Amino acid sequence: MKVNKNTLIIISLALIIAVVSLYFLVYKEEDSVFSKKIYSQKSALVTVRSSDYVLLARLVSGEARGEPYVGQVGVAAVVINRVKSPKFPNSIPGVIFQPMAFESVSNGQIWAVYPSRTNFNAARDALNGFDPTYGSLFFWNPSKTVSPWIWTRKIIVQIGRHVFGR
Amino acid sequence: MYSEGKEVINLRKYLPWAAGVFLVLVFVIVFLVMQSRVTEAQNLLEASYQKGFFNLLEQVNNLNLLLSKSMVTSSNQQRIVTFLSIWHQAESARDSIASLPLGDRDLTYTQKYFAQMGDFAYSLAKKALNGIEIKKEEWDKIQKFRDTTQDLNKKLRELQDDVARGRINWEGKRFALGIGKNLNVGMADKFLKLDQKLKEEAPSITYDGPFSDHVENIVPKGLTGPLINSDEAIKIAGSFIDNPQNIKYDISIYGTAKGNIPAYSLSFSRPEQNSPAIIMDVSQKGGHVIWFLNTRDIGASKLTVQDAVNKSRLFLEKRGFKDFEATGSLTEDGTCVITFAKKQKDVIIYPDFIKVEVALDNGEVVGFDAIGYYTNHMERVIPAPKLSKKDVLKRINSRLSVKRIRKVIIPDPSLKEKFCYEVDAKLGADRYFIYINALDGTEEQILKVVETEKGTMTM
């Protein structure tokens, strides 16, 4: 078999890809240094509120990106309604990090992007007591496949693509 | 020369194979490294789940014992300590349950069961502390809690036997190639069965606490008037908003809200824009505007907080909300949210509150929230206070310097209303609101006032 140049080029490219993917697979946490930097720059904006404020805005960003503003407030309000309810943990981090309670926590979306100004405003409005969902404890996207169990819930209102209920 | 050339060719012939083998090796190593990391993460998770499960076992066992003891003891001090321990253990049990990975099938009734048990025990402890005797019905509830907990304890012990046999299969599926035995039946389903059982068996209780059943099923008191149709809702909505620039909005109904205040949901859009500028809910009964929100961008602030208070007061008065007192403000991101509470004669009714958000660029009202007002408002029968302002001054801590005393109605955690004197006082540089019951002189609550550059908050 004759070795042609193309084969060699393909092999060396494959090697480079392998090494690069190895780097990213194994040492992926290295790039979190970058996101930390962004975080420390922006967190100065929100020093007055408790740390729950940032966490809530992160959840809004993870769960309701692209939703209308009232829909974003609704998602934050559901978290606060859960904190007040005896049926769920009694703190904002407790509710957000309850295992598998929120999709964006399970798939890491909550950490993907720093929340926008709008996400922060939505979290703030909900913390101030504004609740367009009238005490809802759940929200889901009816066009996505969800567990049939969710339909036993009483639907209160639909905002954007989310249905809110309790 | 010839043979040397042949060797070179041979080497060239094997090079791609060698490279191929190397490539495979690299992938195998990557896979193994990943696999070991996944296994490590899985074991870490498993450890925290196991911790939650075994803590729960312990806590339920303790609760079973404590509930029994509370019924037996004849010493009041011992009873108070036992009730407080029940509260503490029940709250810990809630934490343990919340740490279990049970997916979207949250154990809501188990959570509620422990929350109410703890909260109820706490309210009994307070009663015992104040020397109030615990009634027979209350002991019956404790007895019911004891029986249900004993049963739950037994069921959890059975699950423990399963757990002892190997790794817990929480959801009936594996999330990685793990070592160790997996159990066949998902633990989540077994917990769900317990949860359903508690839904049926747990006592329904009404008592003085935030988790009491009556708090969850609150019925609005402030909605008056006949049912309206959607055309009337649009008419009401159009004349309600603050519209200093006379923008022509297209108003339409996009849905209905079926919560404790059934309402039409309306959107206001400008002709040239797609996304709605204002969102509003108008109640079906009586056609009251429950809330609205203008989502426009806010420009640079030109107005002061005092301007905002004046603007919002005018806004409320024009819409028929008379006799309101501004009780707090919060300035953030170019807007100021002012809280108003209803006044009945000289008494401030805190539960009947309305929040108004004013844009500080042009003074337009961009937010309005009257859910609190329509949920709680009614004409109240306020008795004559049994204490005078002088009596109140005698009762409060002598180190405080008092600035103002006024009559108020505040809600307690179970939403029961208390007629109090609100004492605005300072200790050194710190400001406090102290609430003294106007009928029996009990100190109902203390709030610390935190002044920031954004406004005054109470905690």
XYZ file of C-alpha atoms in Angstrom:
625
model
C 0.000 0.000 0.000
C 1.254 3.360 -0.948
C 1.065 6.047 1.667
C -0.267 9.200 0.201
C 0.006 12.631 1.705
C -3.743 12.949 2.254
C -3.883 9.948 4.578
C -1.091 11.418 6.685
C -2.856 14.768 6.862
C -6.123 13.108 7.895
C -4.367 11.073 10.587
C -2.551 14.053 12.037
C -5.783 16.078 12.038
C -7.567 13.253 13.843
C -4.783 13.200 16.433
C -5.067 16.920 16.989
C -8.852 16.634 17.389
C -8.374 13.754 19.824
C -5.945 15.738 21.951
C -8.141 18.853 21.901
C -11.244 16.875 22.831
C -9.304 15.164 25.600
C -8.403 18.581 26.945
C -11.978 19.790 26.866
C -13.470 16.592 28.246
C -11.088 16.196 31.121
C -10.119 19.762 31.950
C -13.403 21.459 31.192
C -13.600 23.181 34.552
C -10.646 25.342 33.541
C -12.913 27.629 31.572
C -14.972 28.401 34.660
C -12.226 30.878 35.546
C -13.608 32.935 32.700
C -17.163 32.874 33.970
C -16.028 33.731 37.479
C -14.529 36.913 36.159
C -17.816 37.964 34.586
C -19.584 37.155 37.802
C -17.396 39.291 40.011
C -17.727 42.263 37.658
C -21.494 42.228 37.661
C -22.267 41.126 41.186
C -21.341 44.597 42.432
C -24.659 45.762 40.986
C -26.735 43.713 43.369
C -24.964 44.019 46.701
C -27.952 45.369 48.590
C -30.151 42.320 48.114
C -29.472 38.976 49.650
C -27.674 36.345 47.610
C -31.059 34.720 47.008
C -31.787 37.534 44.559
C -28.993 36.445 42.199
C -29.970 32.800 42.515
C -33.590 33.577 41.700
C -32.548 35.650 38.676
C -30.371 32.744 37.531
C -33.325 30.393 37.701
C -35.466 32.867 35.743
C -32.734 33.050 33.128
C -32.458 29.255 32.968
C -36.174 28.486 32.904
C -37.813 31.434 31.168
C -35.372 32.855 28.641
C -37.323 34.287 25.723
C -40.559 34.381 27.694
C -42.514 37.641 28.059
C -41.609 39.697 31.112
C -44.707 38.718 33.098
C -43.899 35.066 32.360
C -40.445 35.568 33.862
C -41.974 37.149 36.970
C -44.315 34.152 37.106
C -41.434 31.677 37.231
C -39.815 33.627 40.075
C -43.189 33.881 41.832
C -43.601 30.086 41.698
C -40.312 29.721 43.599
C -41.499 32.199 46.242
C -44.911 30.528 46.486
C -43.119 27.222 47.084
C -41.042 28.756 49.881
C -44.257 29.930 51.553
C -46.030 26.612 51.008
C -45.786 23.751 53.528
C -45.426 21.376 50.575
C -41.935 22.521 49.616
C -38.653 23.439 51.336
C -38.709 26.736 53.229
C -35.899 28.678 51.568
C -35.151 29.906 48.049
C -31.991 27.781 47.646
C -33.865 24.837 49.177
C -36.588 25.085 46.559
C -34.287 25.734 43.599
C -31.839 22.937 44.410
C -34.379 20.318 45.379
C -33.162 17.359 43.264
C -34.759 17.366 39.816
C -37.266 20.071 40.693
C -36.149 22.368 37.865
C -34.936 21.291 34.458
C -32.432 24.127 34.180
C -30.716 23.016 37.391
C -30.526 19.407 36.174
C -29.097 20.291 32.755
C -26.849 23.106 33.977
C -28.603 25.905 32.048
C -28.858 27.829 35.311
C -25.072 28.300 35.212
C -24.774 28.816 31.460
C -25.415 32.545 31.125
C -25.317 35.385 33.610
C -28.891 36.699 34.051
C -29.886 39.754 32.054
C -31.172 43.035 33.485
C -34.703 41.820 32.674
C -34.179 38.555 34.580
C -33.039 40.551 37.613
C -36.044 42.863 37.362
C -38.374 39.868 37.181
C -36.774 38.324 40.271
C -37.030 41.656 42.064
C -40.717 42.138 41.234
C -41.475 38.645 42.536
C -39.456 39.236 45.730
C -41.440 42.460 46.216
C -44.566 40.334 46.351
C -45.869 40.637 42.798
C -47.480 37.351 41.739
C -49.249 37.163 38.348
C -49.798 33.410 38.914
C -52.116 33.744 41.954
C -50.220 31.343 44.187
C -49.187 28.760 41.579
C -46.772 26.048 42.721
C -45.973 24.532 39.323
C -45.314 25.634 35.785
C -44.715 23.616 32.660
C -44.578 23.945 28.909
C -47.641 22.158 27.501
C -46.111 21.755 24.029
C -43.177 19.755 25.404
C -43.665 16.207 26.534
C -44.188 16.314 30.261
C -45.162 13.581 32.673
C -48.933 12.944 32.465
C -48.975 13.396 36.230
C -48.727 17.148 35.753
C -52.226 17.295 34.241
C -53.748 16.397 37.603
C -52.772 19.915 38.665
C -55.286 22.750 38.600
C -54.308 25.175 35.846
C -54.563 28.798 36.920
C -53.162 30.828 34.044
C -51.110 30.594 30.865
C -48.434 33.216 30.278
C -46.347 32.945 27.121
C -45.468 29.309 26.584
C -45.801 28.343 30.248
C -48.857 27.062 32.045
C -49.006 27.886 35.773
C -50.993 25.842 38.247
C -51.197 24.421 41.726
C 20.303 0.511 -1.470
C 17.426 -1.450 -2.869
C 16.697 -3.330 0.312
C 16.885 -0.122 2.349
C 14.331 1.452 0.085
C 12.024 -1.498 0.637
C 12.245 -1.072 4.426
C 11.243 2.549 4.138
C 8.241 1.549 2.107
C 7.300 -1.081 4.704
C 7.484 1.453 7.511
C 5.293 3.763 5.498
C 2.884 0.907 5.000
C 2.417 0.373 8.748
C 2.311 4.021 9.761
C -1.459 4.521 9.271
C -2.152 1.347 11.231
C 0.080 2.516 14.037
C -1.652 5.880 14.024
C -5.030 4.156 14.048
C -4.083 2.048 17.069
C -2.815 5.150 18.832
C -6.064 6.942 18.113
C -8.117 4.094 19.528
C -5.884 4.076 22.601
C -6.453 7.788 23.121
C -10.211 7.336 22.908
C -10.123 4.410 25.306
C -8.145 6.482 27.803
C -10.541 9.409 27.458
C -13.462 7.062 27.978
C -11.913 5.465 31.052
C -11.058 8.827 32.591
C -14.599 10.052 31.961
C -16.051 6.845 33.302
C -14.117 7.052 36.529
C -15.190 10.659 36.958
C -18.824 9.742 36.359
C -18.593 6.904 38.849
C -17.041 9.209 41.387
C -19.796 11.779 40.895
C -22.431 9.071 41.083
C -21.066 7.775 44.363
C -20.951 11.292 45.783
C -24.590 11.809 44.868
C -25.551 8.406 46.169
C -23.868 9.252 49.474
C -25.931 12.423 49.869
C -29.148 10.563 48.980
C -28.338 7.836 51.478
C -27.620 10.478 54.088
C -31.032 12.026 53.456
C -32.765 8.694 53.675
C -31.107 7.557 56.904
C -31.560 10.977 58.507
C -35.245 10.773 57.651
C -35.526 7.358 59.327
C -33.947 8.738 62.475
C -36.084 11.873 62.498
C -39.356 10.022 62.011
C -38.382 7.649 64.794
C -37.627 10.612 67.088
C -40.904 12.289 66.182
C -42.794 9.138 67.019
C -41.214 9.087 70.462
C -41.583 12.816 71.099
C -45.263 12.875 70.126
C -45.949 10.009 72.534
C -44.011 11.703 75.340
C -45.790 15.034 74.883
C -49.081 13.310 75.657
C -47.773 11.602 78.769
C -45.850 14.314 80.573
C -47.527 16.222 83.388
C -44.895 18.936 83.669
C -45.564 22.097 81.690
C -41.847 22.835 81.183
C -41.233 19.333 79.885
C -44.197 19.714 77.540
C -42.847 22.972 76.088
C -39.416 21.429 75.511
C -41.019 18.407 73.857
C -43.186 20.523 71.553
C -40.187 22.615 70.527
C -38.199 19.420 69.834
C -41.060 18.166 67.655
C -40.940 21.413 65.718
C -37.180 21.114 65.262
C -37.245 17.435 64.246
C -40.155 17.976 61.840
C -38.282 20.798 60.105
C -35.201 18.564 59.803
C -37.384 15.810 58.348
C -38.584 18.269 55.699
C -34.979 18.983 54.763
C -34.233 15.270 54.484
C -37.243 14.658 52.249
C -36.293 17.558 50.016
C -32.840 16.070 49.490
C -34.192 12.813 48.030
C -34.103 12.563 44.212
C -37.717 11.861 43.446
C -38.050 13.773 40.218
C -41.063 15.904 39.435
C -43.154 13.679 41.670
C -42.377 15.790 44.723
C -43.491 14.336 48.013
C -45.747 17.312 48.562
C -48.058 15.694 51.088
C -45.224 14.248 53.144
C -43.644 17.718 53.189
C -46.943 19.276 54.195
C -47.488 16.636 56.866
C -44.214 17.431 58.636
C -44.550 21.190 58.085
C -47.970 21.232 59.732
C -46.897 18.896 62.531
C -43.927 21.116 63.411
C -45.853 24.336 63.022
C -48.745 22.999 65.102
C -46.385 21.803 67.859
C -44.746 25.246 67.836
C -48.120 26.965 68.250
C -48.906 24.628 71.176
C -45.544 25.415 72.766
C -46.379 29.117 72.567
C -49.757 28.447 74.160
C -48.182 26.455 76.962
C -45.651 29.241 77.519
C -48.458 31.780 77.890
C -50.170 29.517 80.390
C -53.077 28.691 78.075
C -54.390 25.189 78.577
C -54.259 22.850 75.587
C -57.737 21.784 74.541
C -59.010 18.268 74.054
C -59.344 18.716 70.259
C -55.708 19.736 70.147
C -54.659 16.633 72.041
C -56.766 14.599 69.614
C -54.766 16.096 66.740
C -51.504 15.210 68.480
C -52.831 11.689 68.971
C -53.685 11.490 65.248
C -50.236 12.790 64.332
C -48.712 10.159 66.638
C -50.670 7.297 65.046
C -49.882 8.407 61.491
C -46.206 8.890 62.323
C -45.999 5.477 63.955
C -47.411 3.922 60.813
C -45.029 5.931 58.622
C -42.130 4.849 60.825
C -43.026 1.204 60.222
C -43.268 1.687 56.446
C -39.910 3.455 56.327
C -38.299 0.606 58.296
C -39.490 -1.788 55.602
C -37.857 0.380 52.954
C -34.689 0.336 55.003
C -34.492 -3.435 54.669
C -34.486 -2.974 50.896
C -31.825 -0.319 51.162
C -29.601 -2.520 53.272
C -29.377 -5.003 50.397
C -27.512 -2.644 48.121
C -27.356 0.613 46.257
C -30.693 2.395 46.159
C -32.244 2.583 42.729
C -33.997 5.892 43.178
C -35.756 6.310 39.916
C -35.848 2.863 38.367
C -33.127 3.830 35.897
C -29.371 4.110 35.924
C -27.681 7.286 34.854
C -24.277 5.747 34.240
C -22.511 2.412 34.164
C -22.202 1.999 37.885
C -20.680 -0.611 40.059
C -22.711 -2.274 42.753
C -26.114 -3.863 42.701
C -29.167 -1.997 41.551
C -32.526 -2.790 43.016
C -35.336 -3.568 40.654
C -38.162 -1.453 41.961
C -37.658 2.309 41.962
C -37.525 3.788 45.443
C -39.319 6.870 44.136
C -42.465 4.864 43.432
C -42.465 3.426 46.927
C -42.145 6.884 48.438
C -44.923 8.103 46.206
C -47.222 5.449 47.641
C -46.417 6.659 51.163
C -47.122 10.209 50.015
C -50.542 9.285 48.640
C -51.349 7.463 51.867
C -50.461 10.567 53.878
C -52.639 12.686 51.595
C -55.610 10.585 52.709
C -54.702 10.010 56.341
C -53.043 13.209 57.529
C -55.272 15.279 59.812
C -56.623 18.513 58.355
C -55.882 21.227 60.875
C -56.631 24.862 61.474
C -54.506 26.592 64.097
C -52.427 29.745 64.640
C -49.589 29.176 62.208
C -48.506 29.991 58.666
C -49.005 26.416 57.416
C -52.538 26.057 58.732
C -55.033 24.802 56.131
C -57.048 28.016 56.223
C -54.040 30.026 54.972
C -53.709 27.898 51.864
C -57.381 28.081 50.923
C -57.887 31.790 51.420
C -61.027 33.333 49.867
C -60.815 36.986 48.774
C -62.976 39.327 50.831
C -62.620 42.594 48.932
C -64.262 41.760 45.594
C -67.604 43.544 45.362
C -70.042 43.997 42.508
C -71.633 41.944 39.725
C -69.852 39.773 37.150
C -68.646 41.657 34.091
C -68.099 40.532 30.493
C -64.958 40.877 28.412
C -66.058 44.101 26.636
C -66.610 45.798 29.976
C -63.184 44.555 31.114
C -61.549 46.224 28.096
C -63.382 49.472 28.808
C -62.359 49.424 32.495
C -58.750 48.609 31.580
C -58.431 51.441 29.055
C -59.528 54.119 31.499
C -57.506 52.769 34.437
C -53.908 53.019 33.242
C -51.767 56.114 33.644
C -51.254 57.474 30.142
C -49.638 60.933 30.260
C -48.525 60.766 26.619
C -51.964 59.691 25.369
C -50.645 56.650 23.532
C -53.335 54.819 21.557
C -53.159 51.196 22.667
C -54.874 48.193 21.111
C -56.429 46.392 24.071
C -57.306 42.722 23.773
C -58.047 39.791 26.052
C -55.454 37.027 25.781
C -56.669 34.655 28.472
C -58.304 34.177 31.832
C -56.750 33.509 35.226
C -58.548 30.894 37.308
C -56.909 31.498 40.689
C -58.599 32.589 43.894
C -59.469 35.835 42.055
C -60.885 34.785 38.637
C -59.811 37.444 36.158
C -59.563 38.488 32.517
C -55.978 38.870 31.322
C -55.528 41.798 28.967
C -52.676 43.043 26.865
C -52.133 46.587 25.611
C -50.019 46.920 22.498
C -48.885 49.859 20.452
C -49.885 49.588 16.779
C -46.290 49.564 15.515
C -44.972 47.021 18.042
C -45.505 43.298 18.366
C -44.822 42.599 22.032
C -47.399 43.966 24.474
C -46.519 47.186 26.293
C -48.840 46.659 29.264
C -50.246 43.490 30.813
C -53.235 43.662 33.143
C -55.653 41.430 35.045
C -59.232 42.619 35.656
C -61.359 40.586 38.065
C -64.473 38.987 36.614
C -66.430 39.798 39.760
C -66.879 43.545 40.027
C -64.392 44.437 37.270
C -61.588 45.549 39.570
C -58.083 46.042 38.189
C -56.086 43.500 40.218
C -52.680 44.395 38.828
C -50.988 45.849 35.801
C -47.428 46.155 34.623
C -46.013 48.490 31.973
C -42.885 46.896 30.549
C -41.478 49.947 28.780
C -37.806 50.901 29.138
C -37.169 53.391 31.916
C -34.981 56.426 31.183
C -32.670 58.393 33.466
C -34.233 59.392 36.805
C -35.385 63.000 37.068
C -37.839 62.799 39.958
C -37.364 62.349 43.692
C -39.040 59.764 45.891
C -41.316 62.502 47.275
C -42.456 63.349 43.713
C -43.198 59.668 43.178
C -45.239 59.456 46.382
C -47.282 62.513 45.330
C -47.819 61.140 41.807
C -48.935 57.742 43.075
C -51.260 59.235 45.687
C -52.915 61.330 42.969
C -53.159 58.236 40.767
C -54.930 56.296 43.520
C -57.295 59.129 44.455
C -58.390 59.622 40.830
C -59.304 55.934 40.726
C -61.352 56.042 43.892
C -58.799 54.752 46.391
C -59.283 57.280 49.186
C -57.817 57.309 52.709
C -54.550 55.544 52.046
C -51.302 56.072 53.918
C -47.899 55.589 52.245
C -46.055 53.105 54.462
C -42.835 52.379 52.587
C -40.872 52.832 49.394
C -38.177 51.046 47.442
C -36.221 52.720 44.657
C -34.458 50.500 42.145
C -33.522 50.636 38.464
C -35.210 53.945 37.765
C -38.521 53.183 39.408
C -39.933 53.659 42.875
C -42.372 51.153 44.375
C -44.577 52.752 47.030
C -46.699 50.686 49.394
C -49.983 52.183 50.554
C -52.162 50.842 53.360
C -55.853 51.579 53.848
C -56.846 53.857 56.741
C -60.062 53.330 58.653
C -60.500 56.465 60.757
C -57.111 56.774 62.486
C -56.165 53.077 62.228
C -53.782 51.902 59.501
C -54.888 48.531 58.097
C -51.659 46.880 56.912
C -53.309 43.777 55.341
C -55.227 46.061 52.893
C -52.204 47.187 50.906
C -51.680 48.422 47.367
C -48.315 48.790 45.655
C -47.780 51.469 43.036
C -44.655 51.641 40.887
C -43.710 55.046 39.484
C -41.149 55.568 36.713
C -38.732 58.246 37.883
C -38.063 59.516 34.345
C -41.490 61.073 33.709
C -43.596 60.156 36.745
C -45.816 57.684 34.897
C -47.337 54.887 36.989
C -45.861 51.731 35.424
C -46.984 49.149 37.967
C -49.991 48.548 40.183
C -50.658 45.577 42.448
C -53.803 45.344 44.577
C -53.956 41.574 45.165
C -53.383 42.180 48.880
C -56.115 44.808 49.029
C -58.754 42.742 47.218
C -57.855 39.608 49.172
C -58.210 41.212 52.609
C -60.252 44.396 52.390
C -63.510 44.759 54.257
C -65.049 47.287 56.585
C -63.729 46.257 59.979
C -65.288 46.528 63.402
C -62.462 48.036 65.410
C -63.029 47.960 69.169
C -62.000 50.805 71.455
C -58.431 50.207 72.673
C -58.148 49.039 76.273
C -54.699 50.599 76.614
C -53.905 54.282 76.206
C -50.728 55.592 74.562
C -49.403 56.296 78.056
C -49.921 52.658 79.073
C -47.982 51.584 75.983
C -45.053 53.837 76.850
C -44.911 52.240 80.279
C -44.774 48.774 78.775
C -41.914 49.173 76.334
C -38.232 48.862 77.082
C -37.122 52.048 78.898
C -33.873 52.307 76.917
C -35.816 53.044 73.720
C -36.505 56.616 72.652
C -39.986 56.778 71.142
C -40.624 58.926 68.057
C -44.223 58.113 67.245
C -47.125 55.891 68.315
C -50.055 55.091 66.021
C -52.903 52.595 65.882
C -52.596 49.819 63.303
C -53.985 46.428 62.371
C -51.348 43.816 61.486
C -51.727 40.224 60.298
C -50.065 37.496 62.358
C -48.407 34.509 60.597
C -51.748 32.714 60.383
C -53.298 35.852 58.833
C -55.357 36.548 61.944
C -55.597 40.300 62.415
C -54.283 41.995 65.559
C -55.235 45.508 66.680
C -52.007 47.077 67.913
C -50.133 50.231 68.726
C -47.167 50.669 66.412
C -44.314 52.202 68.371
C -41.646 53.803 66.202
C -38.601 53.859 68.467
C -34.842 54.091 68.388
C -32.146 52.323 70.338
C -28.922 54.175 69.597
C -28.746 54.447 65.806
C -31.097 51.515 65.122
C -34.757 52.069 64.403
C -37.476 49.576 65.349
C -41.237 49.149 64.977
C -42.698 47.512 68.068
C -46.260 46.243 67.982
C -48.150 46.224 71.295
C -51.613 44.665 71.306
C -54.083 47.498 72.011
C -56.487 45.188 73.847
C -54.277 43.117 76.144
C -50.815 44.713 75.946
C -49.033 41.671 74.474
C -45.918 42.481 72.473
C -46.998 40.949 69.153
C -44.027 41.669 66.926
C -40.792 43.621 66.543
C -39.527 44.785 63.160
C -36.098 46.233 62.597
C -36.135 49.131 60.169
C -33.263 49.078 57.703
C -32.628 52.343 55.900
C -30.676 52.041 52.652
C -30.111 54.490 49.851
C -32.860 52.624 48.008
C -35.522 53.080 50.613
C -36.794 51.890 53.941
C -37.217 48.184 54.522
C -38.476 46.359 57.572
C -37.186 42.959 58.594
